[in-house]
Short mmCIF file of C-alpha atoms in Angstrom, two decimals:
data_model
loop_
_atom_site.label_atom_id
_atom_site.label_comp_id
_atom_site.label_asym_id
_atom_site.label_seq_id
_atom_site.Cartn_x
_atom_site.Cartn_y
_atom_site.Cartn_z
CA MET A 5 -72.85 -29.46 21.48
CA ASN A 6 -72.61 -28.83 25.17
CA ASP A 7 -75.88 -29.48 26.99
CA THR A 8 -75.21 -26.49 29.22
CA GLU A 9 -77.10 -23.42 28.09
CA LEU A 10 -75.08 -20.43 26.92
CA GLY A 11 -74.52 -17.93 29.71
CA THR A 12 -75.41 -20.06 32.73
CA HIS A 13 -73.07 -20.25 35.72
CA GLU A 14 -71.97 -23.75 34.67
CA TRP A 15 -71.32 -22.54 31.12
CA TRP A 16 -69.14 -19.66 32.28
CA GLU A 17 -67.15 -21.90 34.62
CA SER A 18 -66.54 -24.39 31.81
CA TYR A 19 -65.50 -21.50 29.55
CA LYS A 20 -63.09 -20.14 32.15
CA GLU A 21 -61.44 -23.57 32.39
CA THR A 22 -61.16 -23.74 28.59
CA VAL A 23 -59.47 -20.32 28.37
CA ASN A 24 -57.11 -20.95 31.24
CA ASN A 25 -55.94 -24.25 29.75
CA ASP A 26 -55.69 -23.18 26.12
CA PRO A 27 -52.16 -23.65 24.75
CA GLU A 28 -52.50 -20.75 22.30
CA MET A 29 -53.46 -18.40 25.11
CA LYS A 30 -50.28 -19.41 26.87
CA VAL A 31 -48.42 -18.02 23.84
CA ARG A 32 -50.68 -15.20 22.69
CA GLY A 33 -51.49 -13.96 26.17
CA HIS A 34 -47.73 -13.47 26.39
CA ASP A 35 -48.37 -13.44 30.15
CA LYS A 36 -49.26 -9.80 29.50
CA PHE A 37 -52.94 -9.81 28.51
CA SER A 38 -54.20 -8.13 31.66
CA GLU A 39 -57.29 -6.13 30.73
CA ASN A 40 -60.76 -6.69 32.15
CA PHE A 41 -63.61 -6.78 29.67
CA TYR A 42 -67.28 -7.60 29.76
CA VAL A 43 -69.52 -9.77 27.63
CA GLU A 44 -73.15 -8.76 27.43
CA ILE A 45 -75.58 -11.41 26.21
CA GLY A 46 -78.94 -9.72 25.84
CA ASP A 47 -79.50 -7.99 29.17
CA GLU A 48 -77.00 -10.09 31.09
CA ARG A 49 -73.52 -8.70 31.58
CA VAL A 50 -70.57 -10.69 32.90
CA LEU A 51 -67.20 -9.12 33.63
CA LEU A 52 -64.13 -11.17 32.83
CA GLU A 53 -61.19 -10.16 34.97
CA VAL A 54 -58.07 -11.19 33.06
CA ASP A 55 -54.52 -11.25 34.37
CA GLY A 56 -51.53 -12.60 32.46
CA GLY A 57 -53.76 -14.22 29.84
CA GLU A 58 -55.90 -16.10 32.36
CA ILE A 59 -59.39 -15.38 33.59
CA THR A 60 -59.01 -14.84 37.31
CA GLN A 61 -62.63 -14.04 38.10
CA LEU A 62 -66.06 -13.90 36.51
CA VAL A 63 -68.29 -11.17 37.90
CA PRO A 64 -71.99 -11.21 36.97
CA ASN A 65 -73.69 -7.82 36.86
CA PRO A 66 -70.57 -5.73 37.51
CA THR A 67 -71.10 -2.42 39.33
CA MET A 68 -69.17 0.83 39.75
CA ASN A 69 -66.89 -1.01 42.13
CA GLN A 70 -65.40 -2.88 39.18
CA GLN A 71 -63.36 -1.54 36.28
CA TRP A 72 -63.02 -2.68 32.69
CA SER A 73 -61.39 -1.48 29.49
CA PHE A 74 -63.82 -2.64 26.84
CA GLY A 75 -66.76 -4.90 26.19
CA VAL A 76 -68.77 -6.83 23.62
CA GLU A 77 -72.51 -6.46 23.38
CA GLY A 78 -75.15 -8.27 21.38
CA ASP A 79 -78.53 -9.84 21.56
CA ARG A 80 -78.81 -13.47 22.58
CA GLU A 81 -79.51 -14.62 19.01
CA ALA A 82 -76.25 -13.07 17.77
CA TRP A 83 -74.25 -14.78 20.50
CA GLU A 84 -75.97 -18.10 19.83
CA GLU A 85 -74.86 -17.81 16.22
CA PHE A 86 -71.35 -16.83 17.31
CA VAL A 87 -70.84 -19.97 19.44
CA GLN A 88 -72.08 -22.45 16.83
CA GLU A 89 -69.44 -24.98 15.80
CA THR A 90 -69.68 -23.62 12.26
CA PRO A 91 -71.12 -20.14 12.75
CA PRO A 92 -72.88 -18.33 9.91
CA ALA A 93 -71.10 -15.61 7.95
CA PHE A 94 -70.66 -12.23 9.67
CA ASN A 95 -71.29 -13.52 13.20
CA HIS A 96 -68.35 -15.91 13.09
CA GLU A 97 -65.74 -13.56 14.59
CA ILE A 98 -65.81 -10.34 16.59
CA ILE A 99 -64.24 -7.93 14.06
CA ALA A 100 -66.49 -9.34 11.35
CA SER A 101 -69.56 -8.85 13.50
CA HIS A 102 -68.53 -5.39 14.70
CA TYR A 103 -67.89 -4.26 11.11
CA ARG A 104 -71.40 -5.20 10.03
CA SER A 105 -72.78 -3.26 13.02
CA ALA A 106 -70.54 -0.21 13.07
CA VAL A 107 -69.84 0.39 9.38
CA ARG A 108 -72.81 -1.18 7.60
CA ASN A 109 -75.37 -0.33 10.33
CA GLU A 110 -76.91 -3.79 10.30
CA ASP A 111 -78.84 -5.25 13.21
CA GLY A 112 -78.23 -8.65 14.72
CA HIS A 113 -74.47 -8.53 15.15
CA LEU A 114 -72.08 -8.10 18.05
CA GLN A 115 -70.57 -4.70 18.77
CA LEU A 116 -67.40 -3.61 20.53
CA THR A 117 -67.50 -0.85 23.13
CA GLY A 118 -64.95 0.95 25.27
CA ASN A 119 -61.29 1.79 24.77
CA ASN A 120 -60.35 1.04 21.15
CA LYS A 121 -56.64 1.48 21.86
CA LYS A 122 -56.79 -1.23 24.51
CA ILE A 123 -58.73 -3.46 22.13
CA PHE A 124 -56.09 -3.18 19.42
CA GLN A 125 -53.21 -3.48 21.89
CA ASN A 126 -54.63 -6.83 22.99
CA LEU A 127 -56.46 -7.82 19.82
CA ARG A 128 -55.09 -11.29 19.20
CA ALA A 129 -55.38 -12.50 22.79
CA PHE A 130 -58.80 -10.88 23.22
CA GLN A 131 -59.98 -12.35 19.93
CA ARG A 132 -58.72 -15.80 20.94
CA THR A 133 -60.48 -15.49 24.27
CA LEU A 134 -63.77 -14.85 22.48
CA ASP A 135 -63.18 -17.63 19.94
CA LEU A 136 -62.75 -20.02 22.87
CA MET A 137 -66.43 -19.44 23.70
CA ARG A 138 -67.05 -21.60 20.65
CA VAL A 139 -64.62 -24.25 21.84
CA ALA A 140 -66.20 -24.36 25.29
CA HIS A 141 -69.72 -24.40 23.89
CA ASN A 142 -68.98 -27.39 21.69
CA ASP A 143 -67.32 -29.58 24.29
CA GLY A 144 -63.85 -28.71 23.16
CA GLY A 145 -64.62 -28.78 19.43
CA SER A 146 -62.92 -26.28 17.17
CA MET B 17 -53.09 -29.17 -5.71
CA ALA B 18 -49.63 -30.41 -4.82
CA THR B 19 -49.62 -30.77 -1.06
CA ASN B 20 -47.71 -34.01 -0.55
CA TYR B 21 -44.17 -32.90 -1.12
CA GLN B 22 -41.39 -35.06 0.25
CA PRO B 23 -37.91 -34.07 1.43
CA GLY B 24 -35.79 -33.43 -1.65
CA ASP B 25 -38.69 -32.38 -3.84
CA VAL B 26 -38.24 -29.03 -5.55
CA GLU B 27 -41.37 -27.03 -6.31
CA PRO B 28 -41.55 -25.87 -9.93
CA ILE B 29 -41.89 -22.18 -9.04
CA SER B 30 -39.18 -19.86 -10.34
CA GLY B 31 -38.45 -16.38 -9.03
CA SER B 32 -36.95 -13.37 -10.76
CA TYR B 33 -36.79 -9.59 -10.61
CA VAL B 34 -38.13 -7.34 -13.31
CA HIS B 35 -37.57 -3.61 -13.52
CA THR B 36 -40.71 -1.55 -14.02
CA GLU B 37 -41.23 2.18 -14.04
CA VAL B 38 -43.98 3.57 -11.81
CA GLU B 39 -44.63 7.31 -11.65
CA GLY B 40 -41.32 7.90 -13.40
CA VAL B 41 -39.30 5.87 -10.90
CA ASP B 42 -37.60 2.54 -11.58
CA HIS B 43 -38.87 -0.24 -9.31
CA ARG B 44 -37.34 -3.70 -8.87
CA ILE B 45 -40.32 -6.00 -8.69
CA TYR B 46 -40.16 -9.59 -7.54
CA VAL B 47 -42.10 -12.11 -9.60
CA GLU B 48 -42.76 -15.82 -9.17
CA GLU B 49 -44.13 -17.95 -11.94
CA ASN B 50 -44.86 -21.45 -13.17
CA GLY B 51 -46.34 -22.84 -16.35
CA PRO B 52 -45.46 -22.99 -20.05
CA GLU B 53 -43.79 -19.92 -21.56
CA ASP B 54 -46.43 -19.90 -24.28
CA GLY B 55 -49.27 -20.56 -21.88
CA ILE B 56 -52.06 -18.03 -21.33
CA PRO B 57 -50.59 -15.47 -18.91
CA LEU B 58 -52.48 -15.25 -15.62
CA LEU B 59 -51.23 -12.27 -13.61
CA CYS B 60 -52.06 -12.68 -9.91
CA GLN B 61 -52.26 -9.74 -7.48
CA HIS B 62 -51.98 -10.23 -3.71
CA THR B 63 -54.18 -8.56 -1.10
CA ALA B 64 -53.39 -5.34 0.78
CA GLY B 65 -50.25 -5.55 2.91
CA ASN B 66 -49.43 -9.08 1.77
CA ASN B 67 -47.17 -10.60 -0.90
CA CYS B 68 -47.06 -13.11 -3.73
CA GLN B 69 -46.79 -16.10 -1.40
CA GLU B 70 -50.58 -15.97 -1.11
CA TRP B 71 -50.63 -17.62 -4.54
CA ARG B 72 -48.19 -20.46 -3.87
CA HIS B 73 -50.86 -23.15 -4.09
CA LEU B 74 -52.14 -21.89 -7.43
CA LEU B 75 -48.55 -21.70 -8.69
CA THR B 76 -48.13 -25.43 -8.03
CA ASP B 77 -51.50 -26.65 -9.28
CA GLU B 78 -50.69 -28.69 -12.38
CA ALA B 79 -54.32 -28.68 -13.48
CA ILE B 80 -53.86 -24.94 -13.98
CA THR B 81 -50.16 -24.55 -14.81
CA ASP B 82 -50.42 -27.11 -17.64
CA GLU B 83 -52.34 -24.48 -19.60
CA PHE B 84 -51.67 -21.16 -17.91
CA ARG B 85 -48.45 -19.28 -17.24
CA VAL B 86 -49.26 -18.27 -13.68
CA ILE B 87 -47.40 -15.17 -12.55
CA ALA B 88 -47.57 -13.66 -9.07
CA HIS B 89 -45.70 -10.53 -8.03
CA ASP B 90 -44.92 -8.48 -4.98
CA LEU B 91 -46.08 -4.89 -5.40
CA PRO B 92 -43.40 -2.28 -4.63
CA TYR B 93 -42.80 -2.07 -0.85
CA HIS B 94 -44.26 -5.58 -0.38
CA GLY B 95 -42.43 -8.87 0.08
CA LYS B 96 -39.17 -8.90 -1.87
CA SER B 97 -39.97 -5.74 -3.87
CA VAL B 98 -37.97 -3.39 -1.68
CA PRO B 99 -38.46 0.39 -2.01
CA PRO B 100 -36.52 2.14 -4.80
CA THR B 101 -33.00 3.14 -3.81
CA SER B 102 -33.31 6.36 -5.84
CA GLN B 103 -35.97 7.78 -3.52
CA LYS B 104 -36.06 9.11 0.05
CA TRP B 105 -39.13 6.96 0.62
CA TRP B 106 -38.69 7.09 4.40
CA THR B 107 -39.68 10.76 4.43
CA ASP B 108 -43.18 10.03 3.15
CA ASP B 109 -46.05 7.88 4.33
CA TYR B 110 -46.63 4.99 1.97
CA THR B 111 -50.00 5.58 0.27
CA MET B 112 -51.53 3.54 -2.52
CA THR B 113 -53.83 5.17 -5.06
CA ALA B 114 -55.84 3.82 -7.95
CA GLU B 115 -53.59 5.61 -10.44
CA ARG B 116 -50.39 4.20 -8.97
CA PHE B 117 -51.88 0.73 -8.66
CA THR B 118 -53.15 0.48 -12.23
CA GLU B 119 -49.96 1.98 -13.65
CA THR B 120 -47.91 -0.60 -11.76
CA LEU B 121 -49.97 -3.49 -13.07
CA VAL B 122 -50.05 -2.33 -16.68
CA ASN B 123 -46.36 -1.46 -16.73
CA LEU B 124 -45.51 -4.80 -15.14
CA ALA B 125 -47.53 -6.62 -17.81
CA ASP B 126 -45.63 -4.60 -20.42
CA ALA B 127 -42.24 -5.29 -18.84
CA LEU B 128 -42.97 -9.02 -18.81
CA GLU B 129 -44.22 -8.73 -22.42
CA LEU B 130 -47.45 -10.48 -21.51
CA GLU B 131 -49.69 -10.96 -24.52
CA ASP B 132 -53.40 -10.85 -23.81
CA PRO B 133 -53.06 -11.71 -20.13
CA ILE B 134 -55.82 -12.54 -17.69
CA TYR B 135 -55.66 -10.42 -14.57
CA MET B 136 -56.78 -11.83 -11.23
CA GLY B 137 -56.56 -10.19 -7.81
CA SER B 138 -58.22 -10.36 -4.43
CA SER B 139 -59.44 -7.64 -2.05
CA MET B 140 -57.62 -4.45 -3.13
CA GLY B 141 -56.54 -6.60 -6.07
CA GLY B 142 -60.23 -7.37 -6.66
CA ASN B 143 -61.42 -3.80 -6.42
CA ILE B 144 -58.78 -2.59 -8.88
CA ALA B 145 -60.35 -4.82 -11.54
CA LEU B 146 -62.99 -2.09 -11.89
CA GLU B 147 -60.39 0.62 -12.57
CA LEU B 148 -58.54 -1.70 -14.98
CA ALA B 149 -61.78 -2.37 -16.87
CA ASP B 150 -62.52 1.37 -16.91
CA TRP B 151 -59.07 2.68 -17.88
CA TYR B 152 -57.21 -0.22 -19.58
CA PRO B 153 -59.77 -2.65 -21.04
CA GLU B 154 -57.70 -3.17 -24.18
CA ARG B 155 -54.69 -4.47 -22.22
CA PHE B 156 -56.30 -7.61 -20.78
CA ARG B 157 -58.05 -10.67 -22.12
CA ALA B 158 -60.27 -10.86 -19.02
CA LEU B 159 -60.34 -9.60 -15.47
CA ILE B 160 -61.18 -11.60 -12.35
CA GLY B 161 -61.99 -9.46 -9.31
CA LEU B 162 -62.02 -11.64 -6.25
CA GLU B 163 -63.69 -10.03 -3.22
CA CYS B 164 -64.50 -7.04 -5.40
CA GLY B 165 -67.00 -4.29 -4.76
CA ALA B 166 -67.83 -0.78 -5.90
CA TYR B 167 -67.07 0.60 -2.43
CA SER B 168 -65.48 -0.98 0.64
CA PRO B 169 -65.39 1.60 3.44
CA GLY B 170 -64.29 1.37 7.03
CA PHE B 171 -60.92 -0.38 6.94
CA TYR B 172 -58.57 2.63 6.80
CA ILE B 173 -57.89 2.36 10.53
CA ASP B 174 -55.27 4.36 12.44
CA TRP B 175 -54.48 1.47 14.82
CA LEU B 176 -53.01 -0.49 11.91
CA ASP B 177 -49.96 1.82 12.00
CA HIS B 178 -49.56 3.07 15.55
CA PRO B 179 -46.45 3.13 17.77
CA GLU B 180 -48.33 1.85 20.83
CA VAL B 181 -49.86 -1.13 19.05
CA ASN B 182 -48.20 -4.37 17.95
CA THR B 183 -48.99 -3.75 14.30
CA THR B 184 -47.41 -7.04 13.23
CA GLU B 185 -50.12 -8.95 15.05
CA VAL B 186 -52.91 -6.45 14.62
CA ASN B 187 -52.54 -6.13 10.85
CA ALA B 188 -52.88 -9.88 10.64
CA TYR B 189 -55.57 -10.59 13.16
CA ALA B 190 -57.77 -7.67 12.14
CA CYS B 191 -58.24 -9.92 9.10
CA TRP B 192 -58.80 -13.22 10.93
CA GLY B 193 -62.58 -13.01 10.67
CA LEU B 194 -62.42 -12.37 6.95
CA MET B 195 -61.86 -16.09 6.47
CA ALA B 196 -64.45 -18.84 6.66
CA PRO B 197 -64.12 -20.85 9.87
CA GLN B 198 -64.53 -24.07 7.91
CA SER B 199 -61.39 -23.36 5.85
CA PRO B 200 -58.53 -25.56 7.07
CA GLU B 201 -56.82 -24.11 10.13
CA PRO B 202 -53.24 -24.58 8.80
CA THR B 203 -53.91 -22.48 5.71
CA ARG B 204 -55.85 -19.86 7.65
CA ARG B 205 -52.95 -19.57 10.07
CA GLU B 206 -50.47 -19.37 7.18
CA THR B 207 -52.47 -16.52 5.64
CA MET B 208 -52.15 -14.59 8.89
CA TYR B 209 -48.45 -15.49 9.13
CA LEU B 210 -47.94 -13.88 5.72
CA TYR B 211 -49.67 -10.77 6.99
CA GLU B 212 -47.29 -10.59 9.91
CA GLN B 213 -44.42 -10.12 7.40
CA GLY B 214 -45.59 -6.77 6.07
CA ALA B 215 -43.54 -3.59 6.46
CA THR B 216 -44.69 -0.88 8.83
CA GLY B 217 -47.37 1.37 7.34
CA VAL B 218 -47.76 -0.58 4.11
CA PHE B 219 -50.98 -2.38 5.02
CA LYS B 220 -52.59 0.86 6.15
CA GLY B 221 -51.27 2.65 3.06
CA ASP B 222 -52.83 0.02 0.81
CA LEU B 223 -56.09 0.43 2.66
CA TYR B 224 -56.16 4.08 1.69
CA TYR B 225 -56.83 2.85 -1.84
CA TYR B 226 -59.13 0.07 -0.67
CA SER B 227 -61.38 2.00 1.71
CA VAL B 228 -61.01 5.64 0.66
CA ASP B 229 -59.78 6.17 -2.91
CA HIS B 230 -61.78 3.38 -4.53
CA ASP B 231 -65.41 4.43 -4.90
CA TYR B 232 -67.24 3.30 -8.05
CA ARG B 233 -70.78 3.58 -6.71
CA ASP B 234 -71.61 6.31 -9.21
CA LYS B 235 -69.20 5.22 -11.93
CA LEU B 236 -70.16 1.62 -12.67
CA ASP B 237 -71.50 2.61 -16.08
CA GLN B 238 -67.94 3.64 -17.05
CA VAL B 239 -66.63 0.09 -16.61
CA ASN B 240 -65.93 -1.52 -19.98
CA ALA B 241 -66.80 -5.13 -19.26
CA ASP B 242 -68.34 -5.43 -22.70
CA GLU B 243 -64.84 -4.85 -24.10
CA CYS B 244 -63.01 -6.91 -21.49
CA PRO B 245 -65.00 -9.63 -19.64
CA LEU B 246 -65.11 -9.04 -15.90
CA TYR B 247 -65.77 -11.78 -13.35
CA ILE B 248 -66.62 -10.68 -9.81
CA ALA B 249 -66.30 -13.62 -7.43
CA ASN B 250 -66.90 -13.00 -3.73
CA GLY B 251 -66.70 -15.43 -0.84
CA GLU B 252 -69.70 -16.16 1.35
CA TYR B 253 -67.77 -15.27 4.50
CA ASP B 254 -66.30 -12.00 3.19
CA TYR B 255 -67.90 -9.39 5.46
CA LEU B 256 -66.15 -6.47 3.70
CA THR B 257 -67.23 -7.16 0.13
CA THR B 258 -70.08 -9.61 0.34
CA PRO B 259 -71.48 -11.67 -2.52
CA GLU B 260 -74.40 -9.24 -2.52
CA ASP B 261 -71.95 -6.36 -3.01
CA GLY B 262 -70.50 -8.29 -5.95
CA ARG B 263 -73.91 -8.87 -7.49
CA GLN B 264 -74.80 -5.19 -7.17
CA ALA B 265 -71.53 -4.17 -8.84
CA ALA B 266 -72.07 -6.58 -11.73
CA GLU B 267 -75.66 -5.40 -12.20
CA GLY B 268 -74.48 -1.78 -12.25
CA ILE B 269 -71.83 -2.57 -14.87
CA GLY B 270 -74.14 -4.59 -17.08
CA GLU B 271 -73.01 -6.45 -20.18
CA GLY B 272 -69.84 -8.47 -19.80
CA ALA B 273 -69.88 -8.51 -16.00
CA THR B 274 -70.58 -11.78 -14.21
CA ALA B 275 -71.05 -12.15 -10.45
CA ILE B 276 -70.40 -15.48 -8.79
CA GLU B 277 -70.77 -16.24 -5.09
CA LEU B 278 -68.11 -18.59 -3.78
CA ALA B 279 -69.77 -20.64 -1.07
CA GLU B 280 -68.06 -21.69 2.18
CA ILE B 281 -64.99 -19.50 1.71
CA GLY B 282 -63.89 -15.97 2.65
CA HIS B 283 -61.87 -12.94 1.63
CA PHE B 284 -58.53 -14.73 1.05
CA PRO B 285 -59.77 -17.68 -1.02
CA MET B 286 -56.48 -18.57 -2.71
CA SER B 287 -54.57 -18.92 0.54
CA GLU B 288 -57.22 -19.73 3.17
CA HIS B 289 -58.60 -22.76 1.32
CA PRO B 290 -56.45 -23.43 -1.76
CA GLU B 291 -57.98 -26.77 -2.70
CA LEU B 292 -61.49 -25.32 -2.83
CA PHE B 293 -60.42 -22.07 -4.48
CA ASN B 294 -58.38 -23.77 -7.19
CA ALA B 295 -61.37 -25.93 -8.03
CA TYR B 296 -63.62 -22.86 -8.16
CA ILE B 297 -61.23 -20.83 -10.27
CA ARG B 298 -60.79 -23.61 -12.81
CA GLU B 299 -64.49 -23.16 -13.62
CA ILE B 300 -64.07 -19.42 -14.19
CA LEU B 301 -60.91 -19.89 -16.26
CA ALA B 302 -62.70 -22.49 -18.39
CA ASP B 303 -65.43 -19.93 -19.02
CA ILE B 304 -62.83 -17.38 -20.15
CA THR B 305 -61.10 -19.81 -22.51
CA GLY B 306 -64.40 -21.10 -23.90
CA ASP B 307 -63.83 -24.60 -22.57
CA ARG B 308 -66.99 -24.51 -20.50
CA ASP B 309 -70.27 -25.35 -22.24
CA GLU B 310 -72.73 -24.07 -19.66
CA ASP B 311 -73.04 -20.66 -18.09
CA LEU B 312 -71.40 -20.27 -14.73
CA PRO B 313 -73.85 -20.71 -11.85
CA SER B 314 -74.65 -17.72 -9.66
CA VAL B 315 -73.30 -19.66 -6.68
CA LEU B 316 -70.40 -22.10 -6.85
CA LYS B 317 -70.52 -24.69 -4.06
CA PRO B 318 -68.00 -27.30 -2.97
CA ASP B 319 -70.24 -30.08 -4.27
CA ASP B 320 -70.27 -28.43 -7.71
CA VAL B 321 -66.51 -28.84 -8.01
CA GLY B 322 -66.15 -32.21 -6.27
CA ILE B 323 -64.59 -30.92 -3.08
CA GLU B 324 -65.47 -32.43 0.26
CA LEU B 325 -65.20 -29.75 2.87
CA HIS B 326 -62.58 -29.95 5.55
CA GLN B 327 -64.07 -32.26 8.13
CA ARG B 328 -64.01 -31.04 11.67
CA GLY B 329 -62.46 -33.54 13.95
CA PRO B 330 -64.29 -35.05 16.86
CA ALA B 331 -64.55 -32.83 19.87
CA ARG B 332 -61.02 -32.47 21.11
CA GLU B 333 -60.01 -33.40 24.58
CA LYS B 334 -59.84 -30.46 26.87
CA GLN B 335 -56.33 -29.73 27.97
CA ALA B 336 -55.36 -31.36 31.23
CA LYS B 337 -54.74 -28.94 34.04
#
């Protein structure tokens, strides 16, 4: 487990490095995953500006001057479950978590927002980007 | 489970095509099998949009194929079961229904002359166990519904067959989170690779049955599990049909229905973690054949079947810049 607390500046910088050096992202980004999205942990929102499968910039508290296609929102407890090395069922992956929120109306899971077409056009690279939160959080563990 | 093949080894799986009529049309259905000709037939149904390769590890498990004639097929339009040449199938959307699905399975069992077979299927193949128990209880010795529930809404999604979406990837990776993260990565990745082989529109068409047509919430009392034993076995990490969904279905059916939670595994148990699944399913098969003395537990865990979970490696080195 990484000593750095989830969502701190140091954590996000370590995460950015993990994404930008991930060999699968080199393949699954196809050099074409170029959609900005935000991650909201509790009340804290960070915009990830992505170009060609790499995070180019992290923007805390994005304003109307920024643009994004979609986002993921959840309370801090749900995200802390998500980044565990072996996460519990239903918060272990974004579609799993979203399904329990959107279809089964359960609390305590992550939820997708924004342009669904863009989400599905970029699903595998976007999904991998989120899964790498777990890798970064666990010092490079799976 | 045979996993240590060497160059030159030939796996004991044989493939063939059998002709089966469905809705009055002849279909050429691909079938793979292994096990003694006089073994207990175990007919294995793949998940929506997939094919019989999901069962390849069960088909080579000697602990099972010594006793059972394991048979896995590709439904029409899946895998090697190409669409019928007598039909202009390209002028219609592919849509699976409960009637078409059950007719295919029963007619396939008839065409293969299977005597008293056990049926086992996962996901849409799990849900259909309820219709089989309702409509054809006399045709099967027992039914095993893996990842089975009375109702599984929300997965009939337009993006799974859309010209502006890479459906090859999306059909696969929409399912990524259905697997347990502790299942071995090579077999999880292989499961998704199999999904990437599906024909356009077939996964979504299957999901019409799975998420729309199949709704047994008010019909569970029609299910004849007292005539044909029904096992509902759902993985802990299956967010579509949870173990709780399985328990509720079994309670609604009553006598003859048994719910079992499969711990530490997900929605594609036979392909995402074959070693663990094969050990789990041996317990259920032993219950069907009467070779098990004790009742099945409500939760099967890796320790119960002598499986040590896939060990995560030490934290991997971050990639050098």
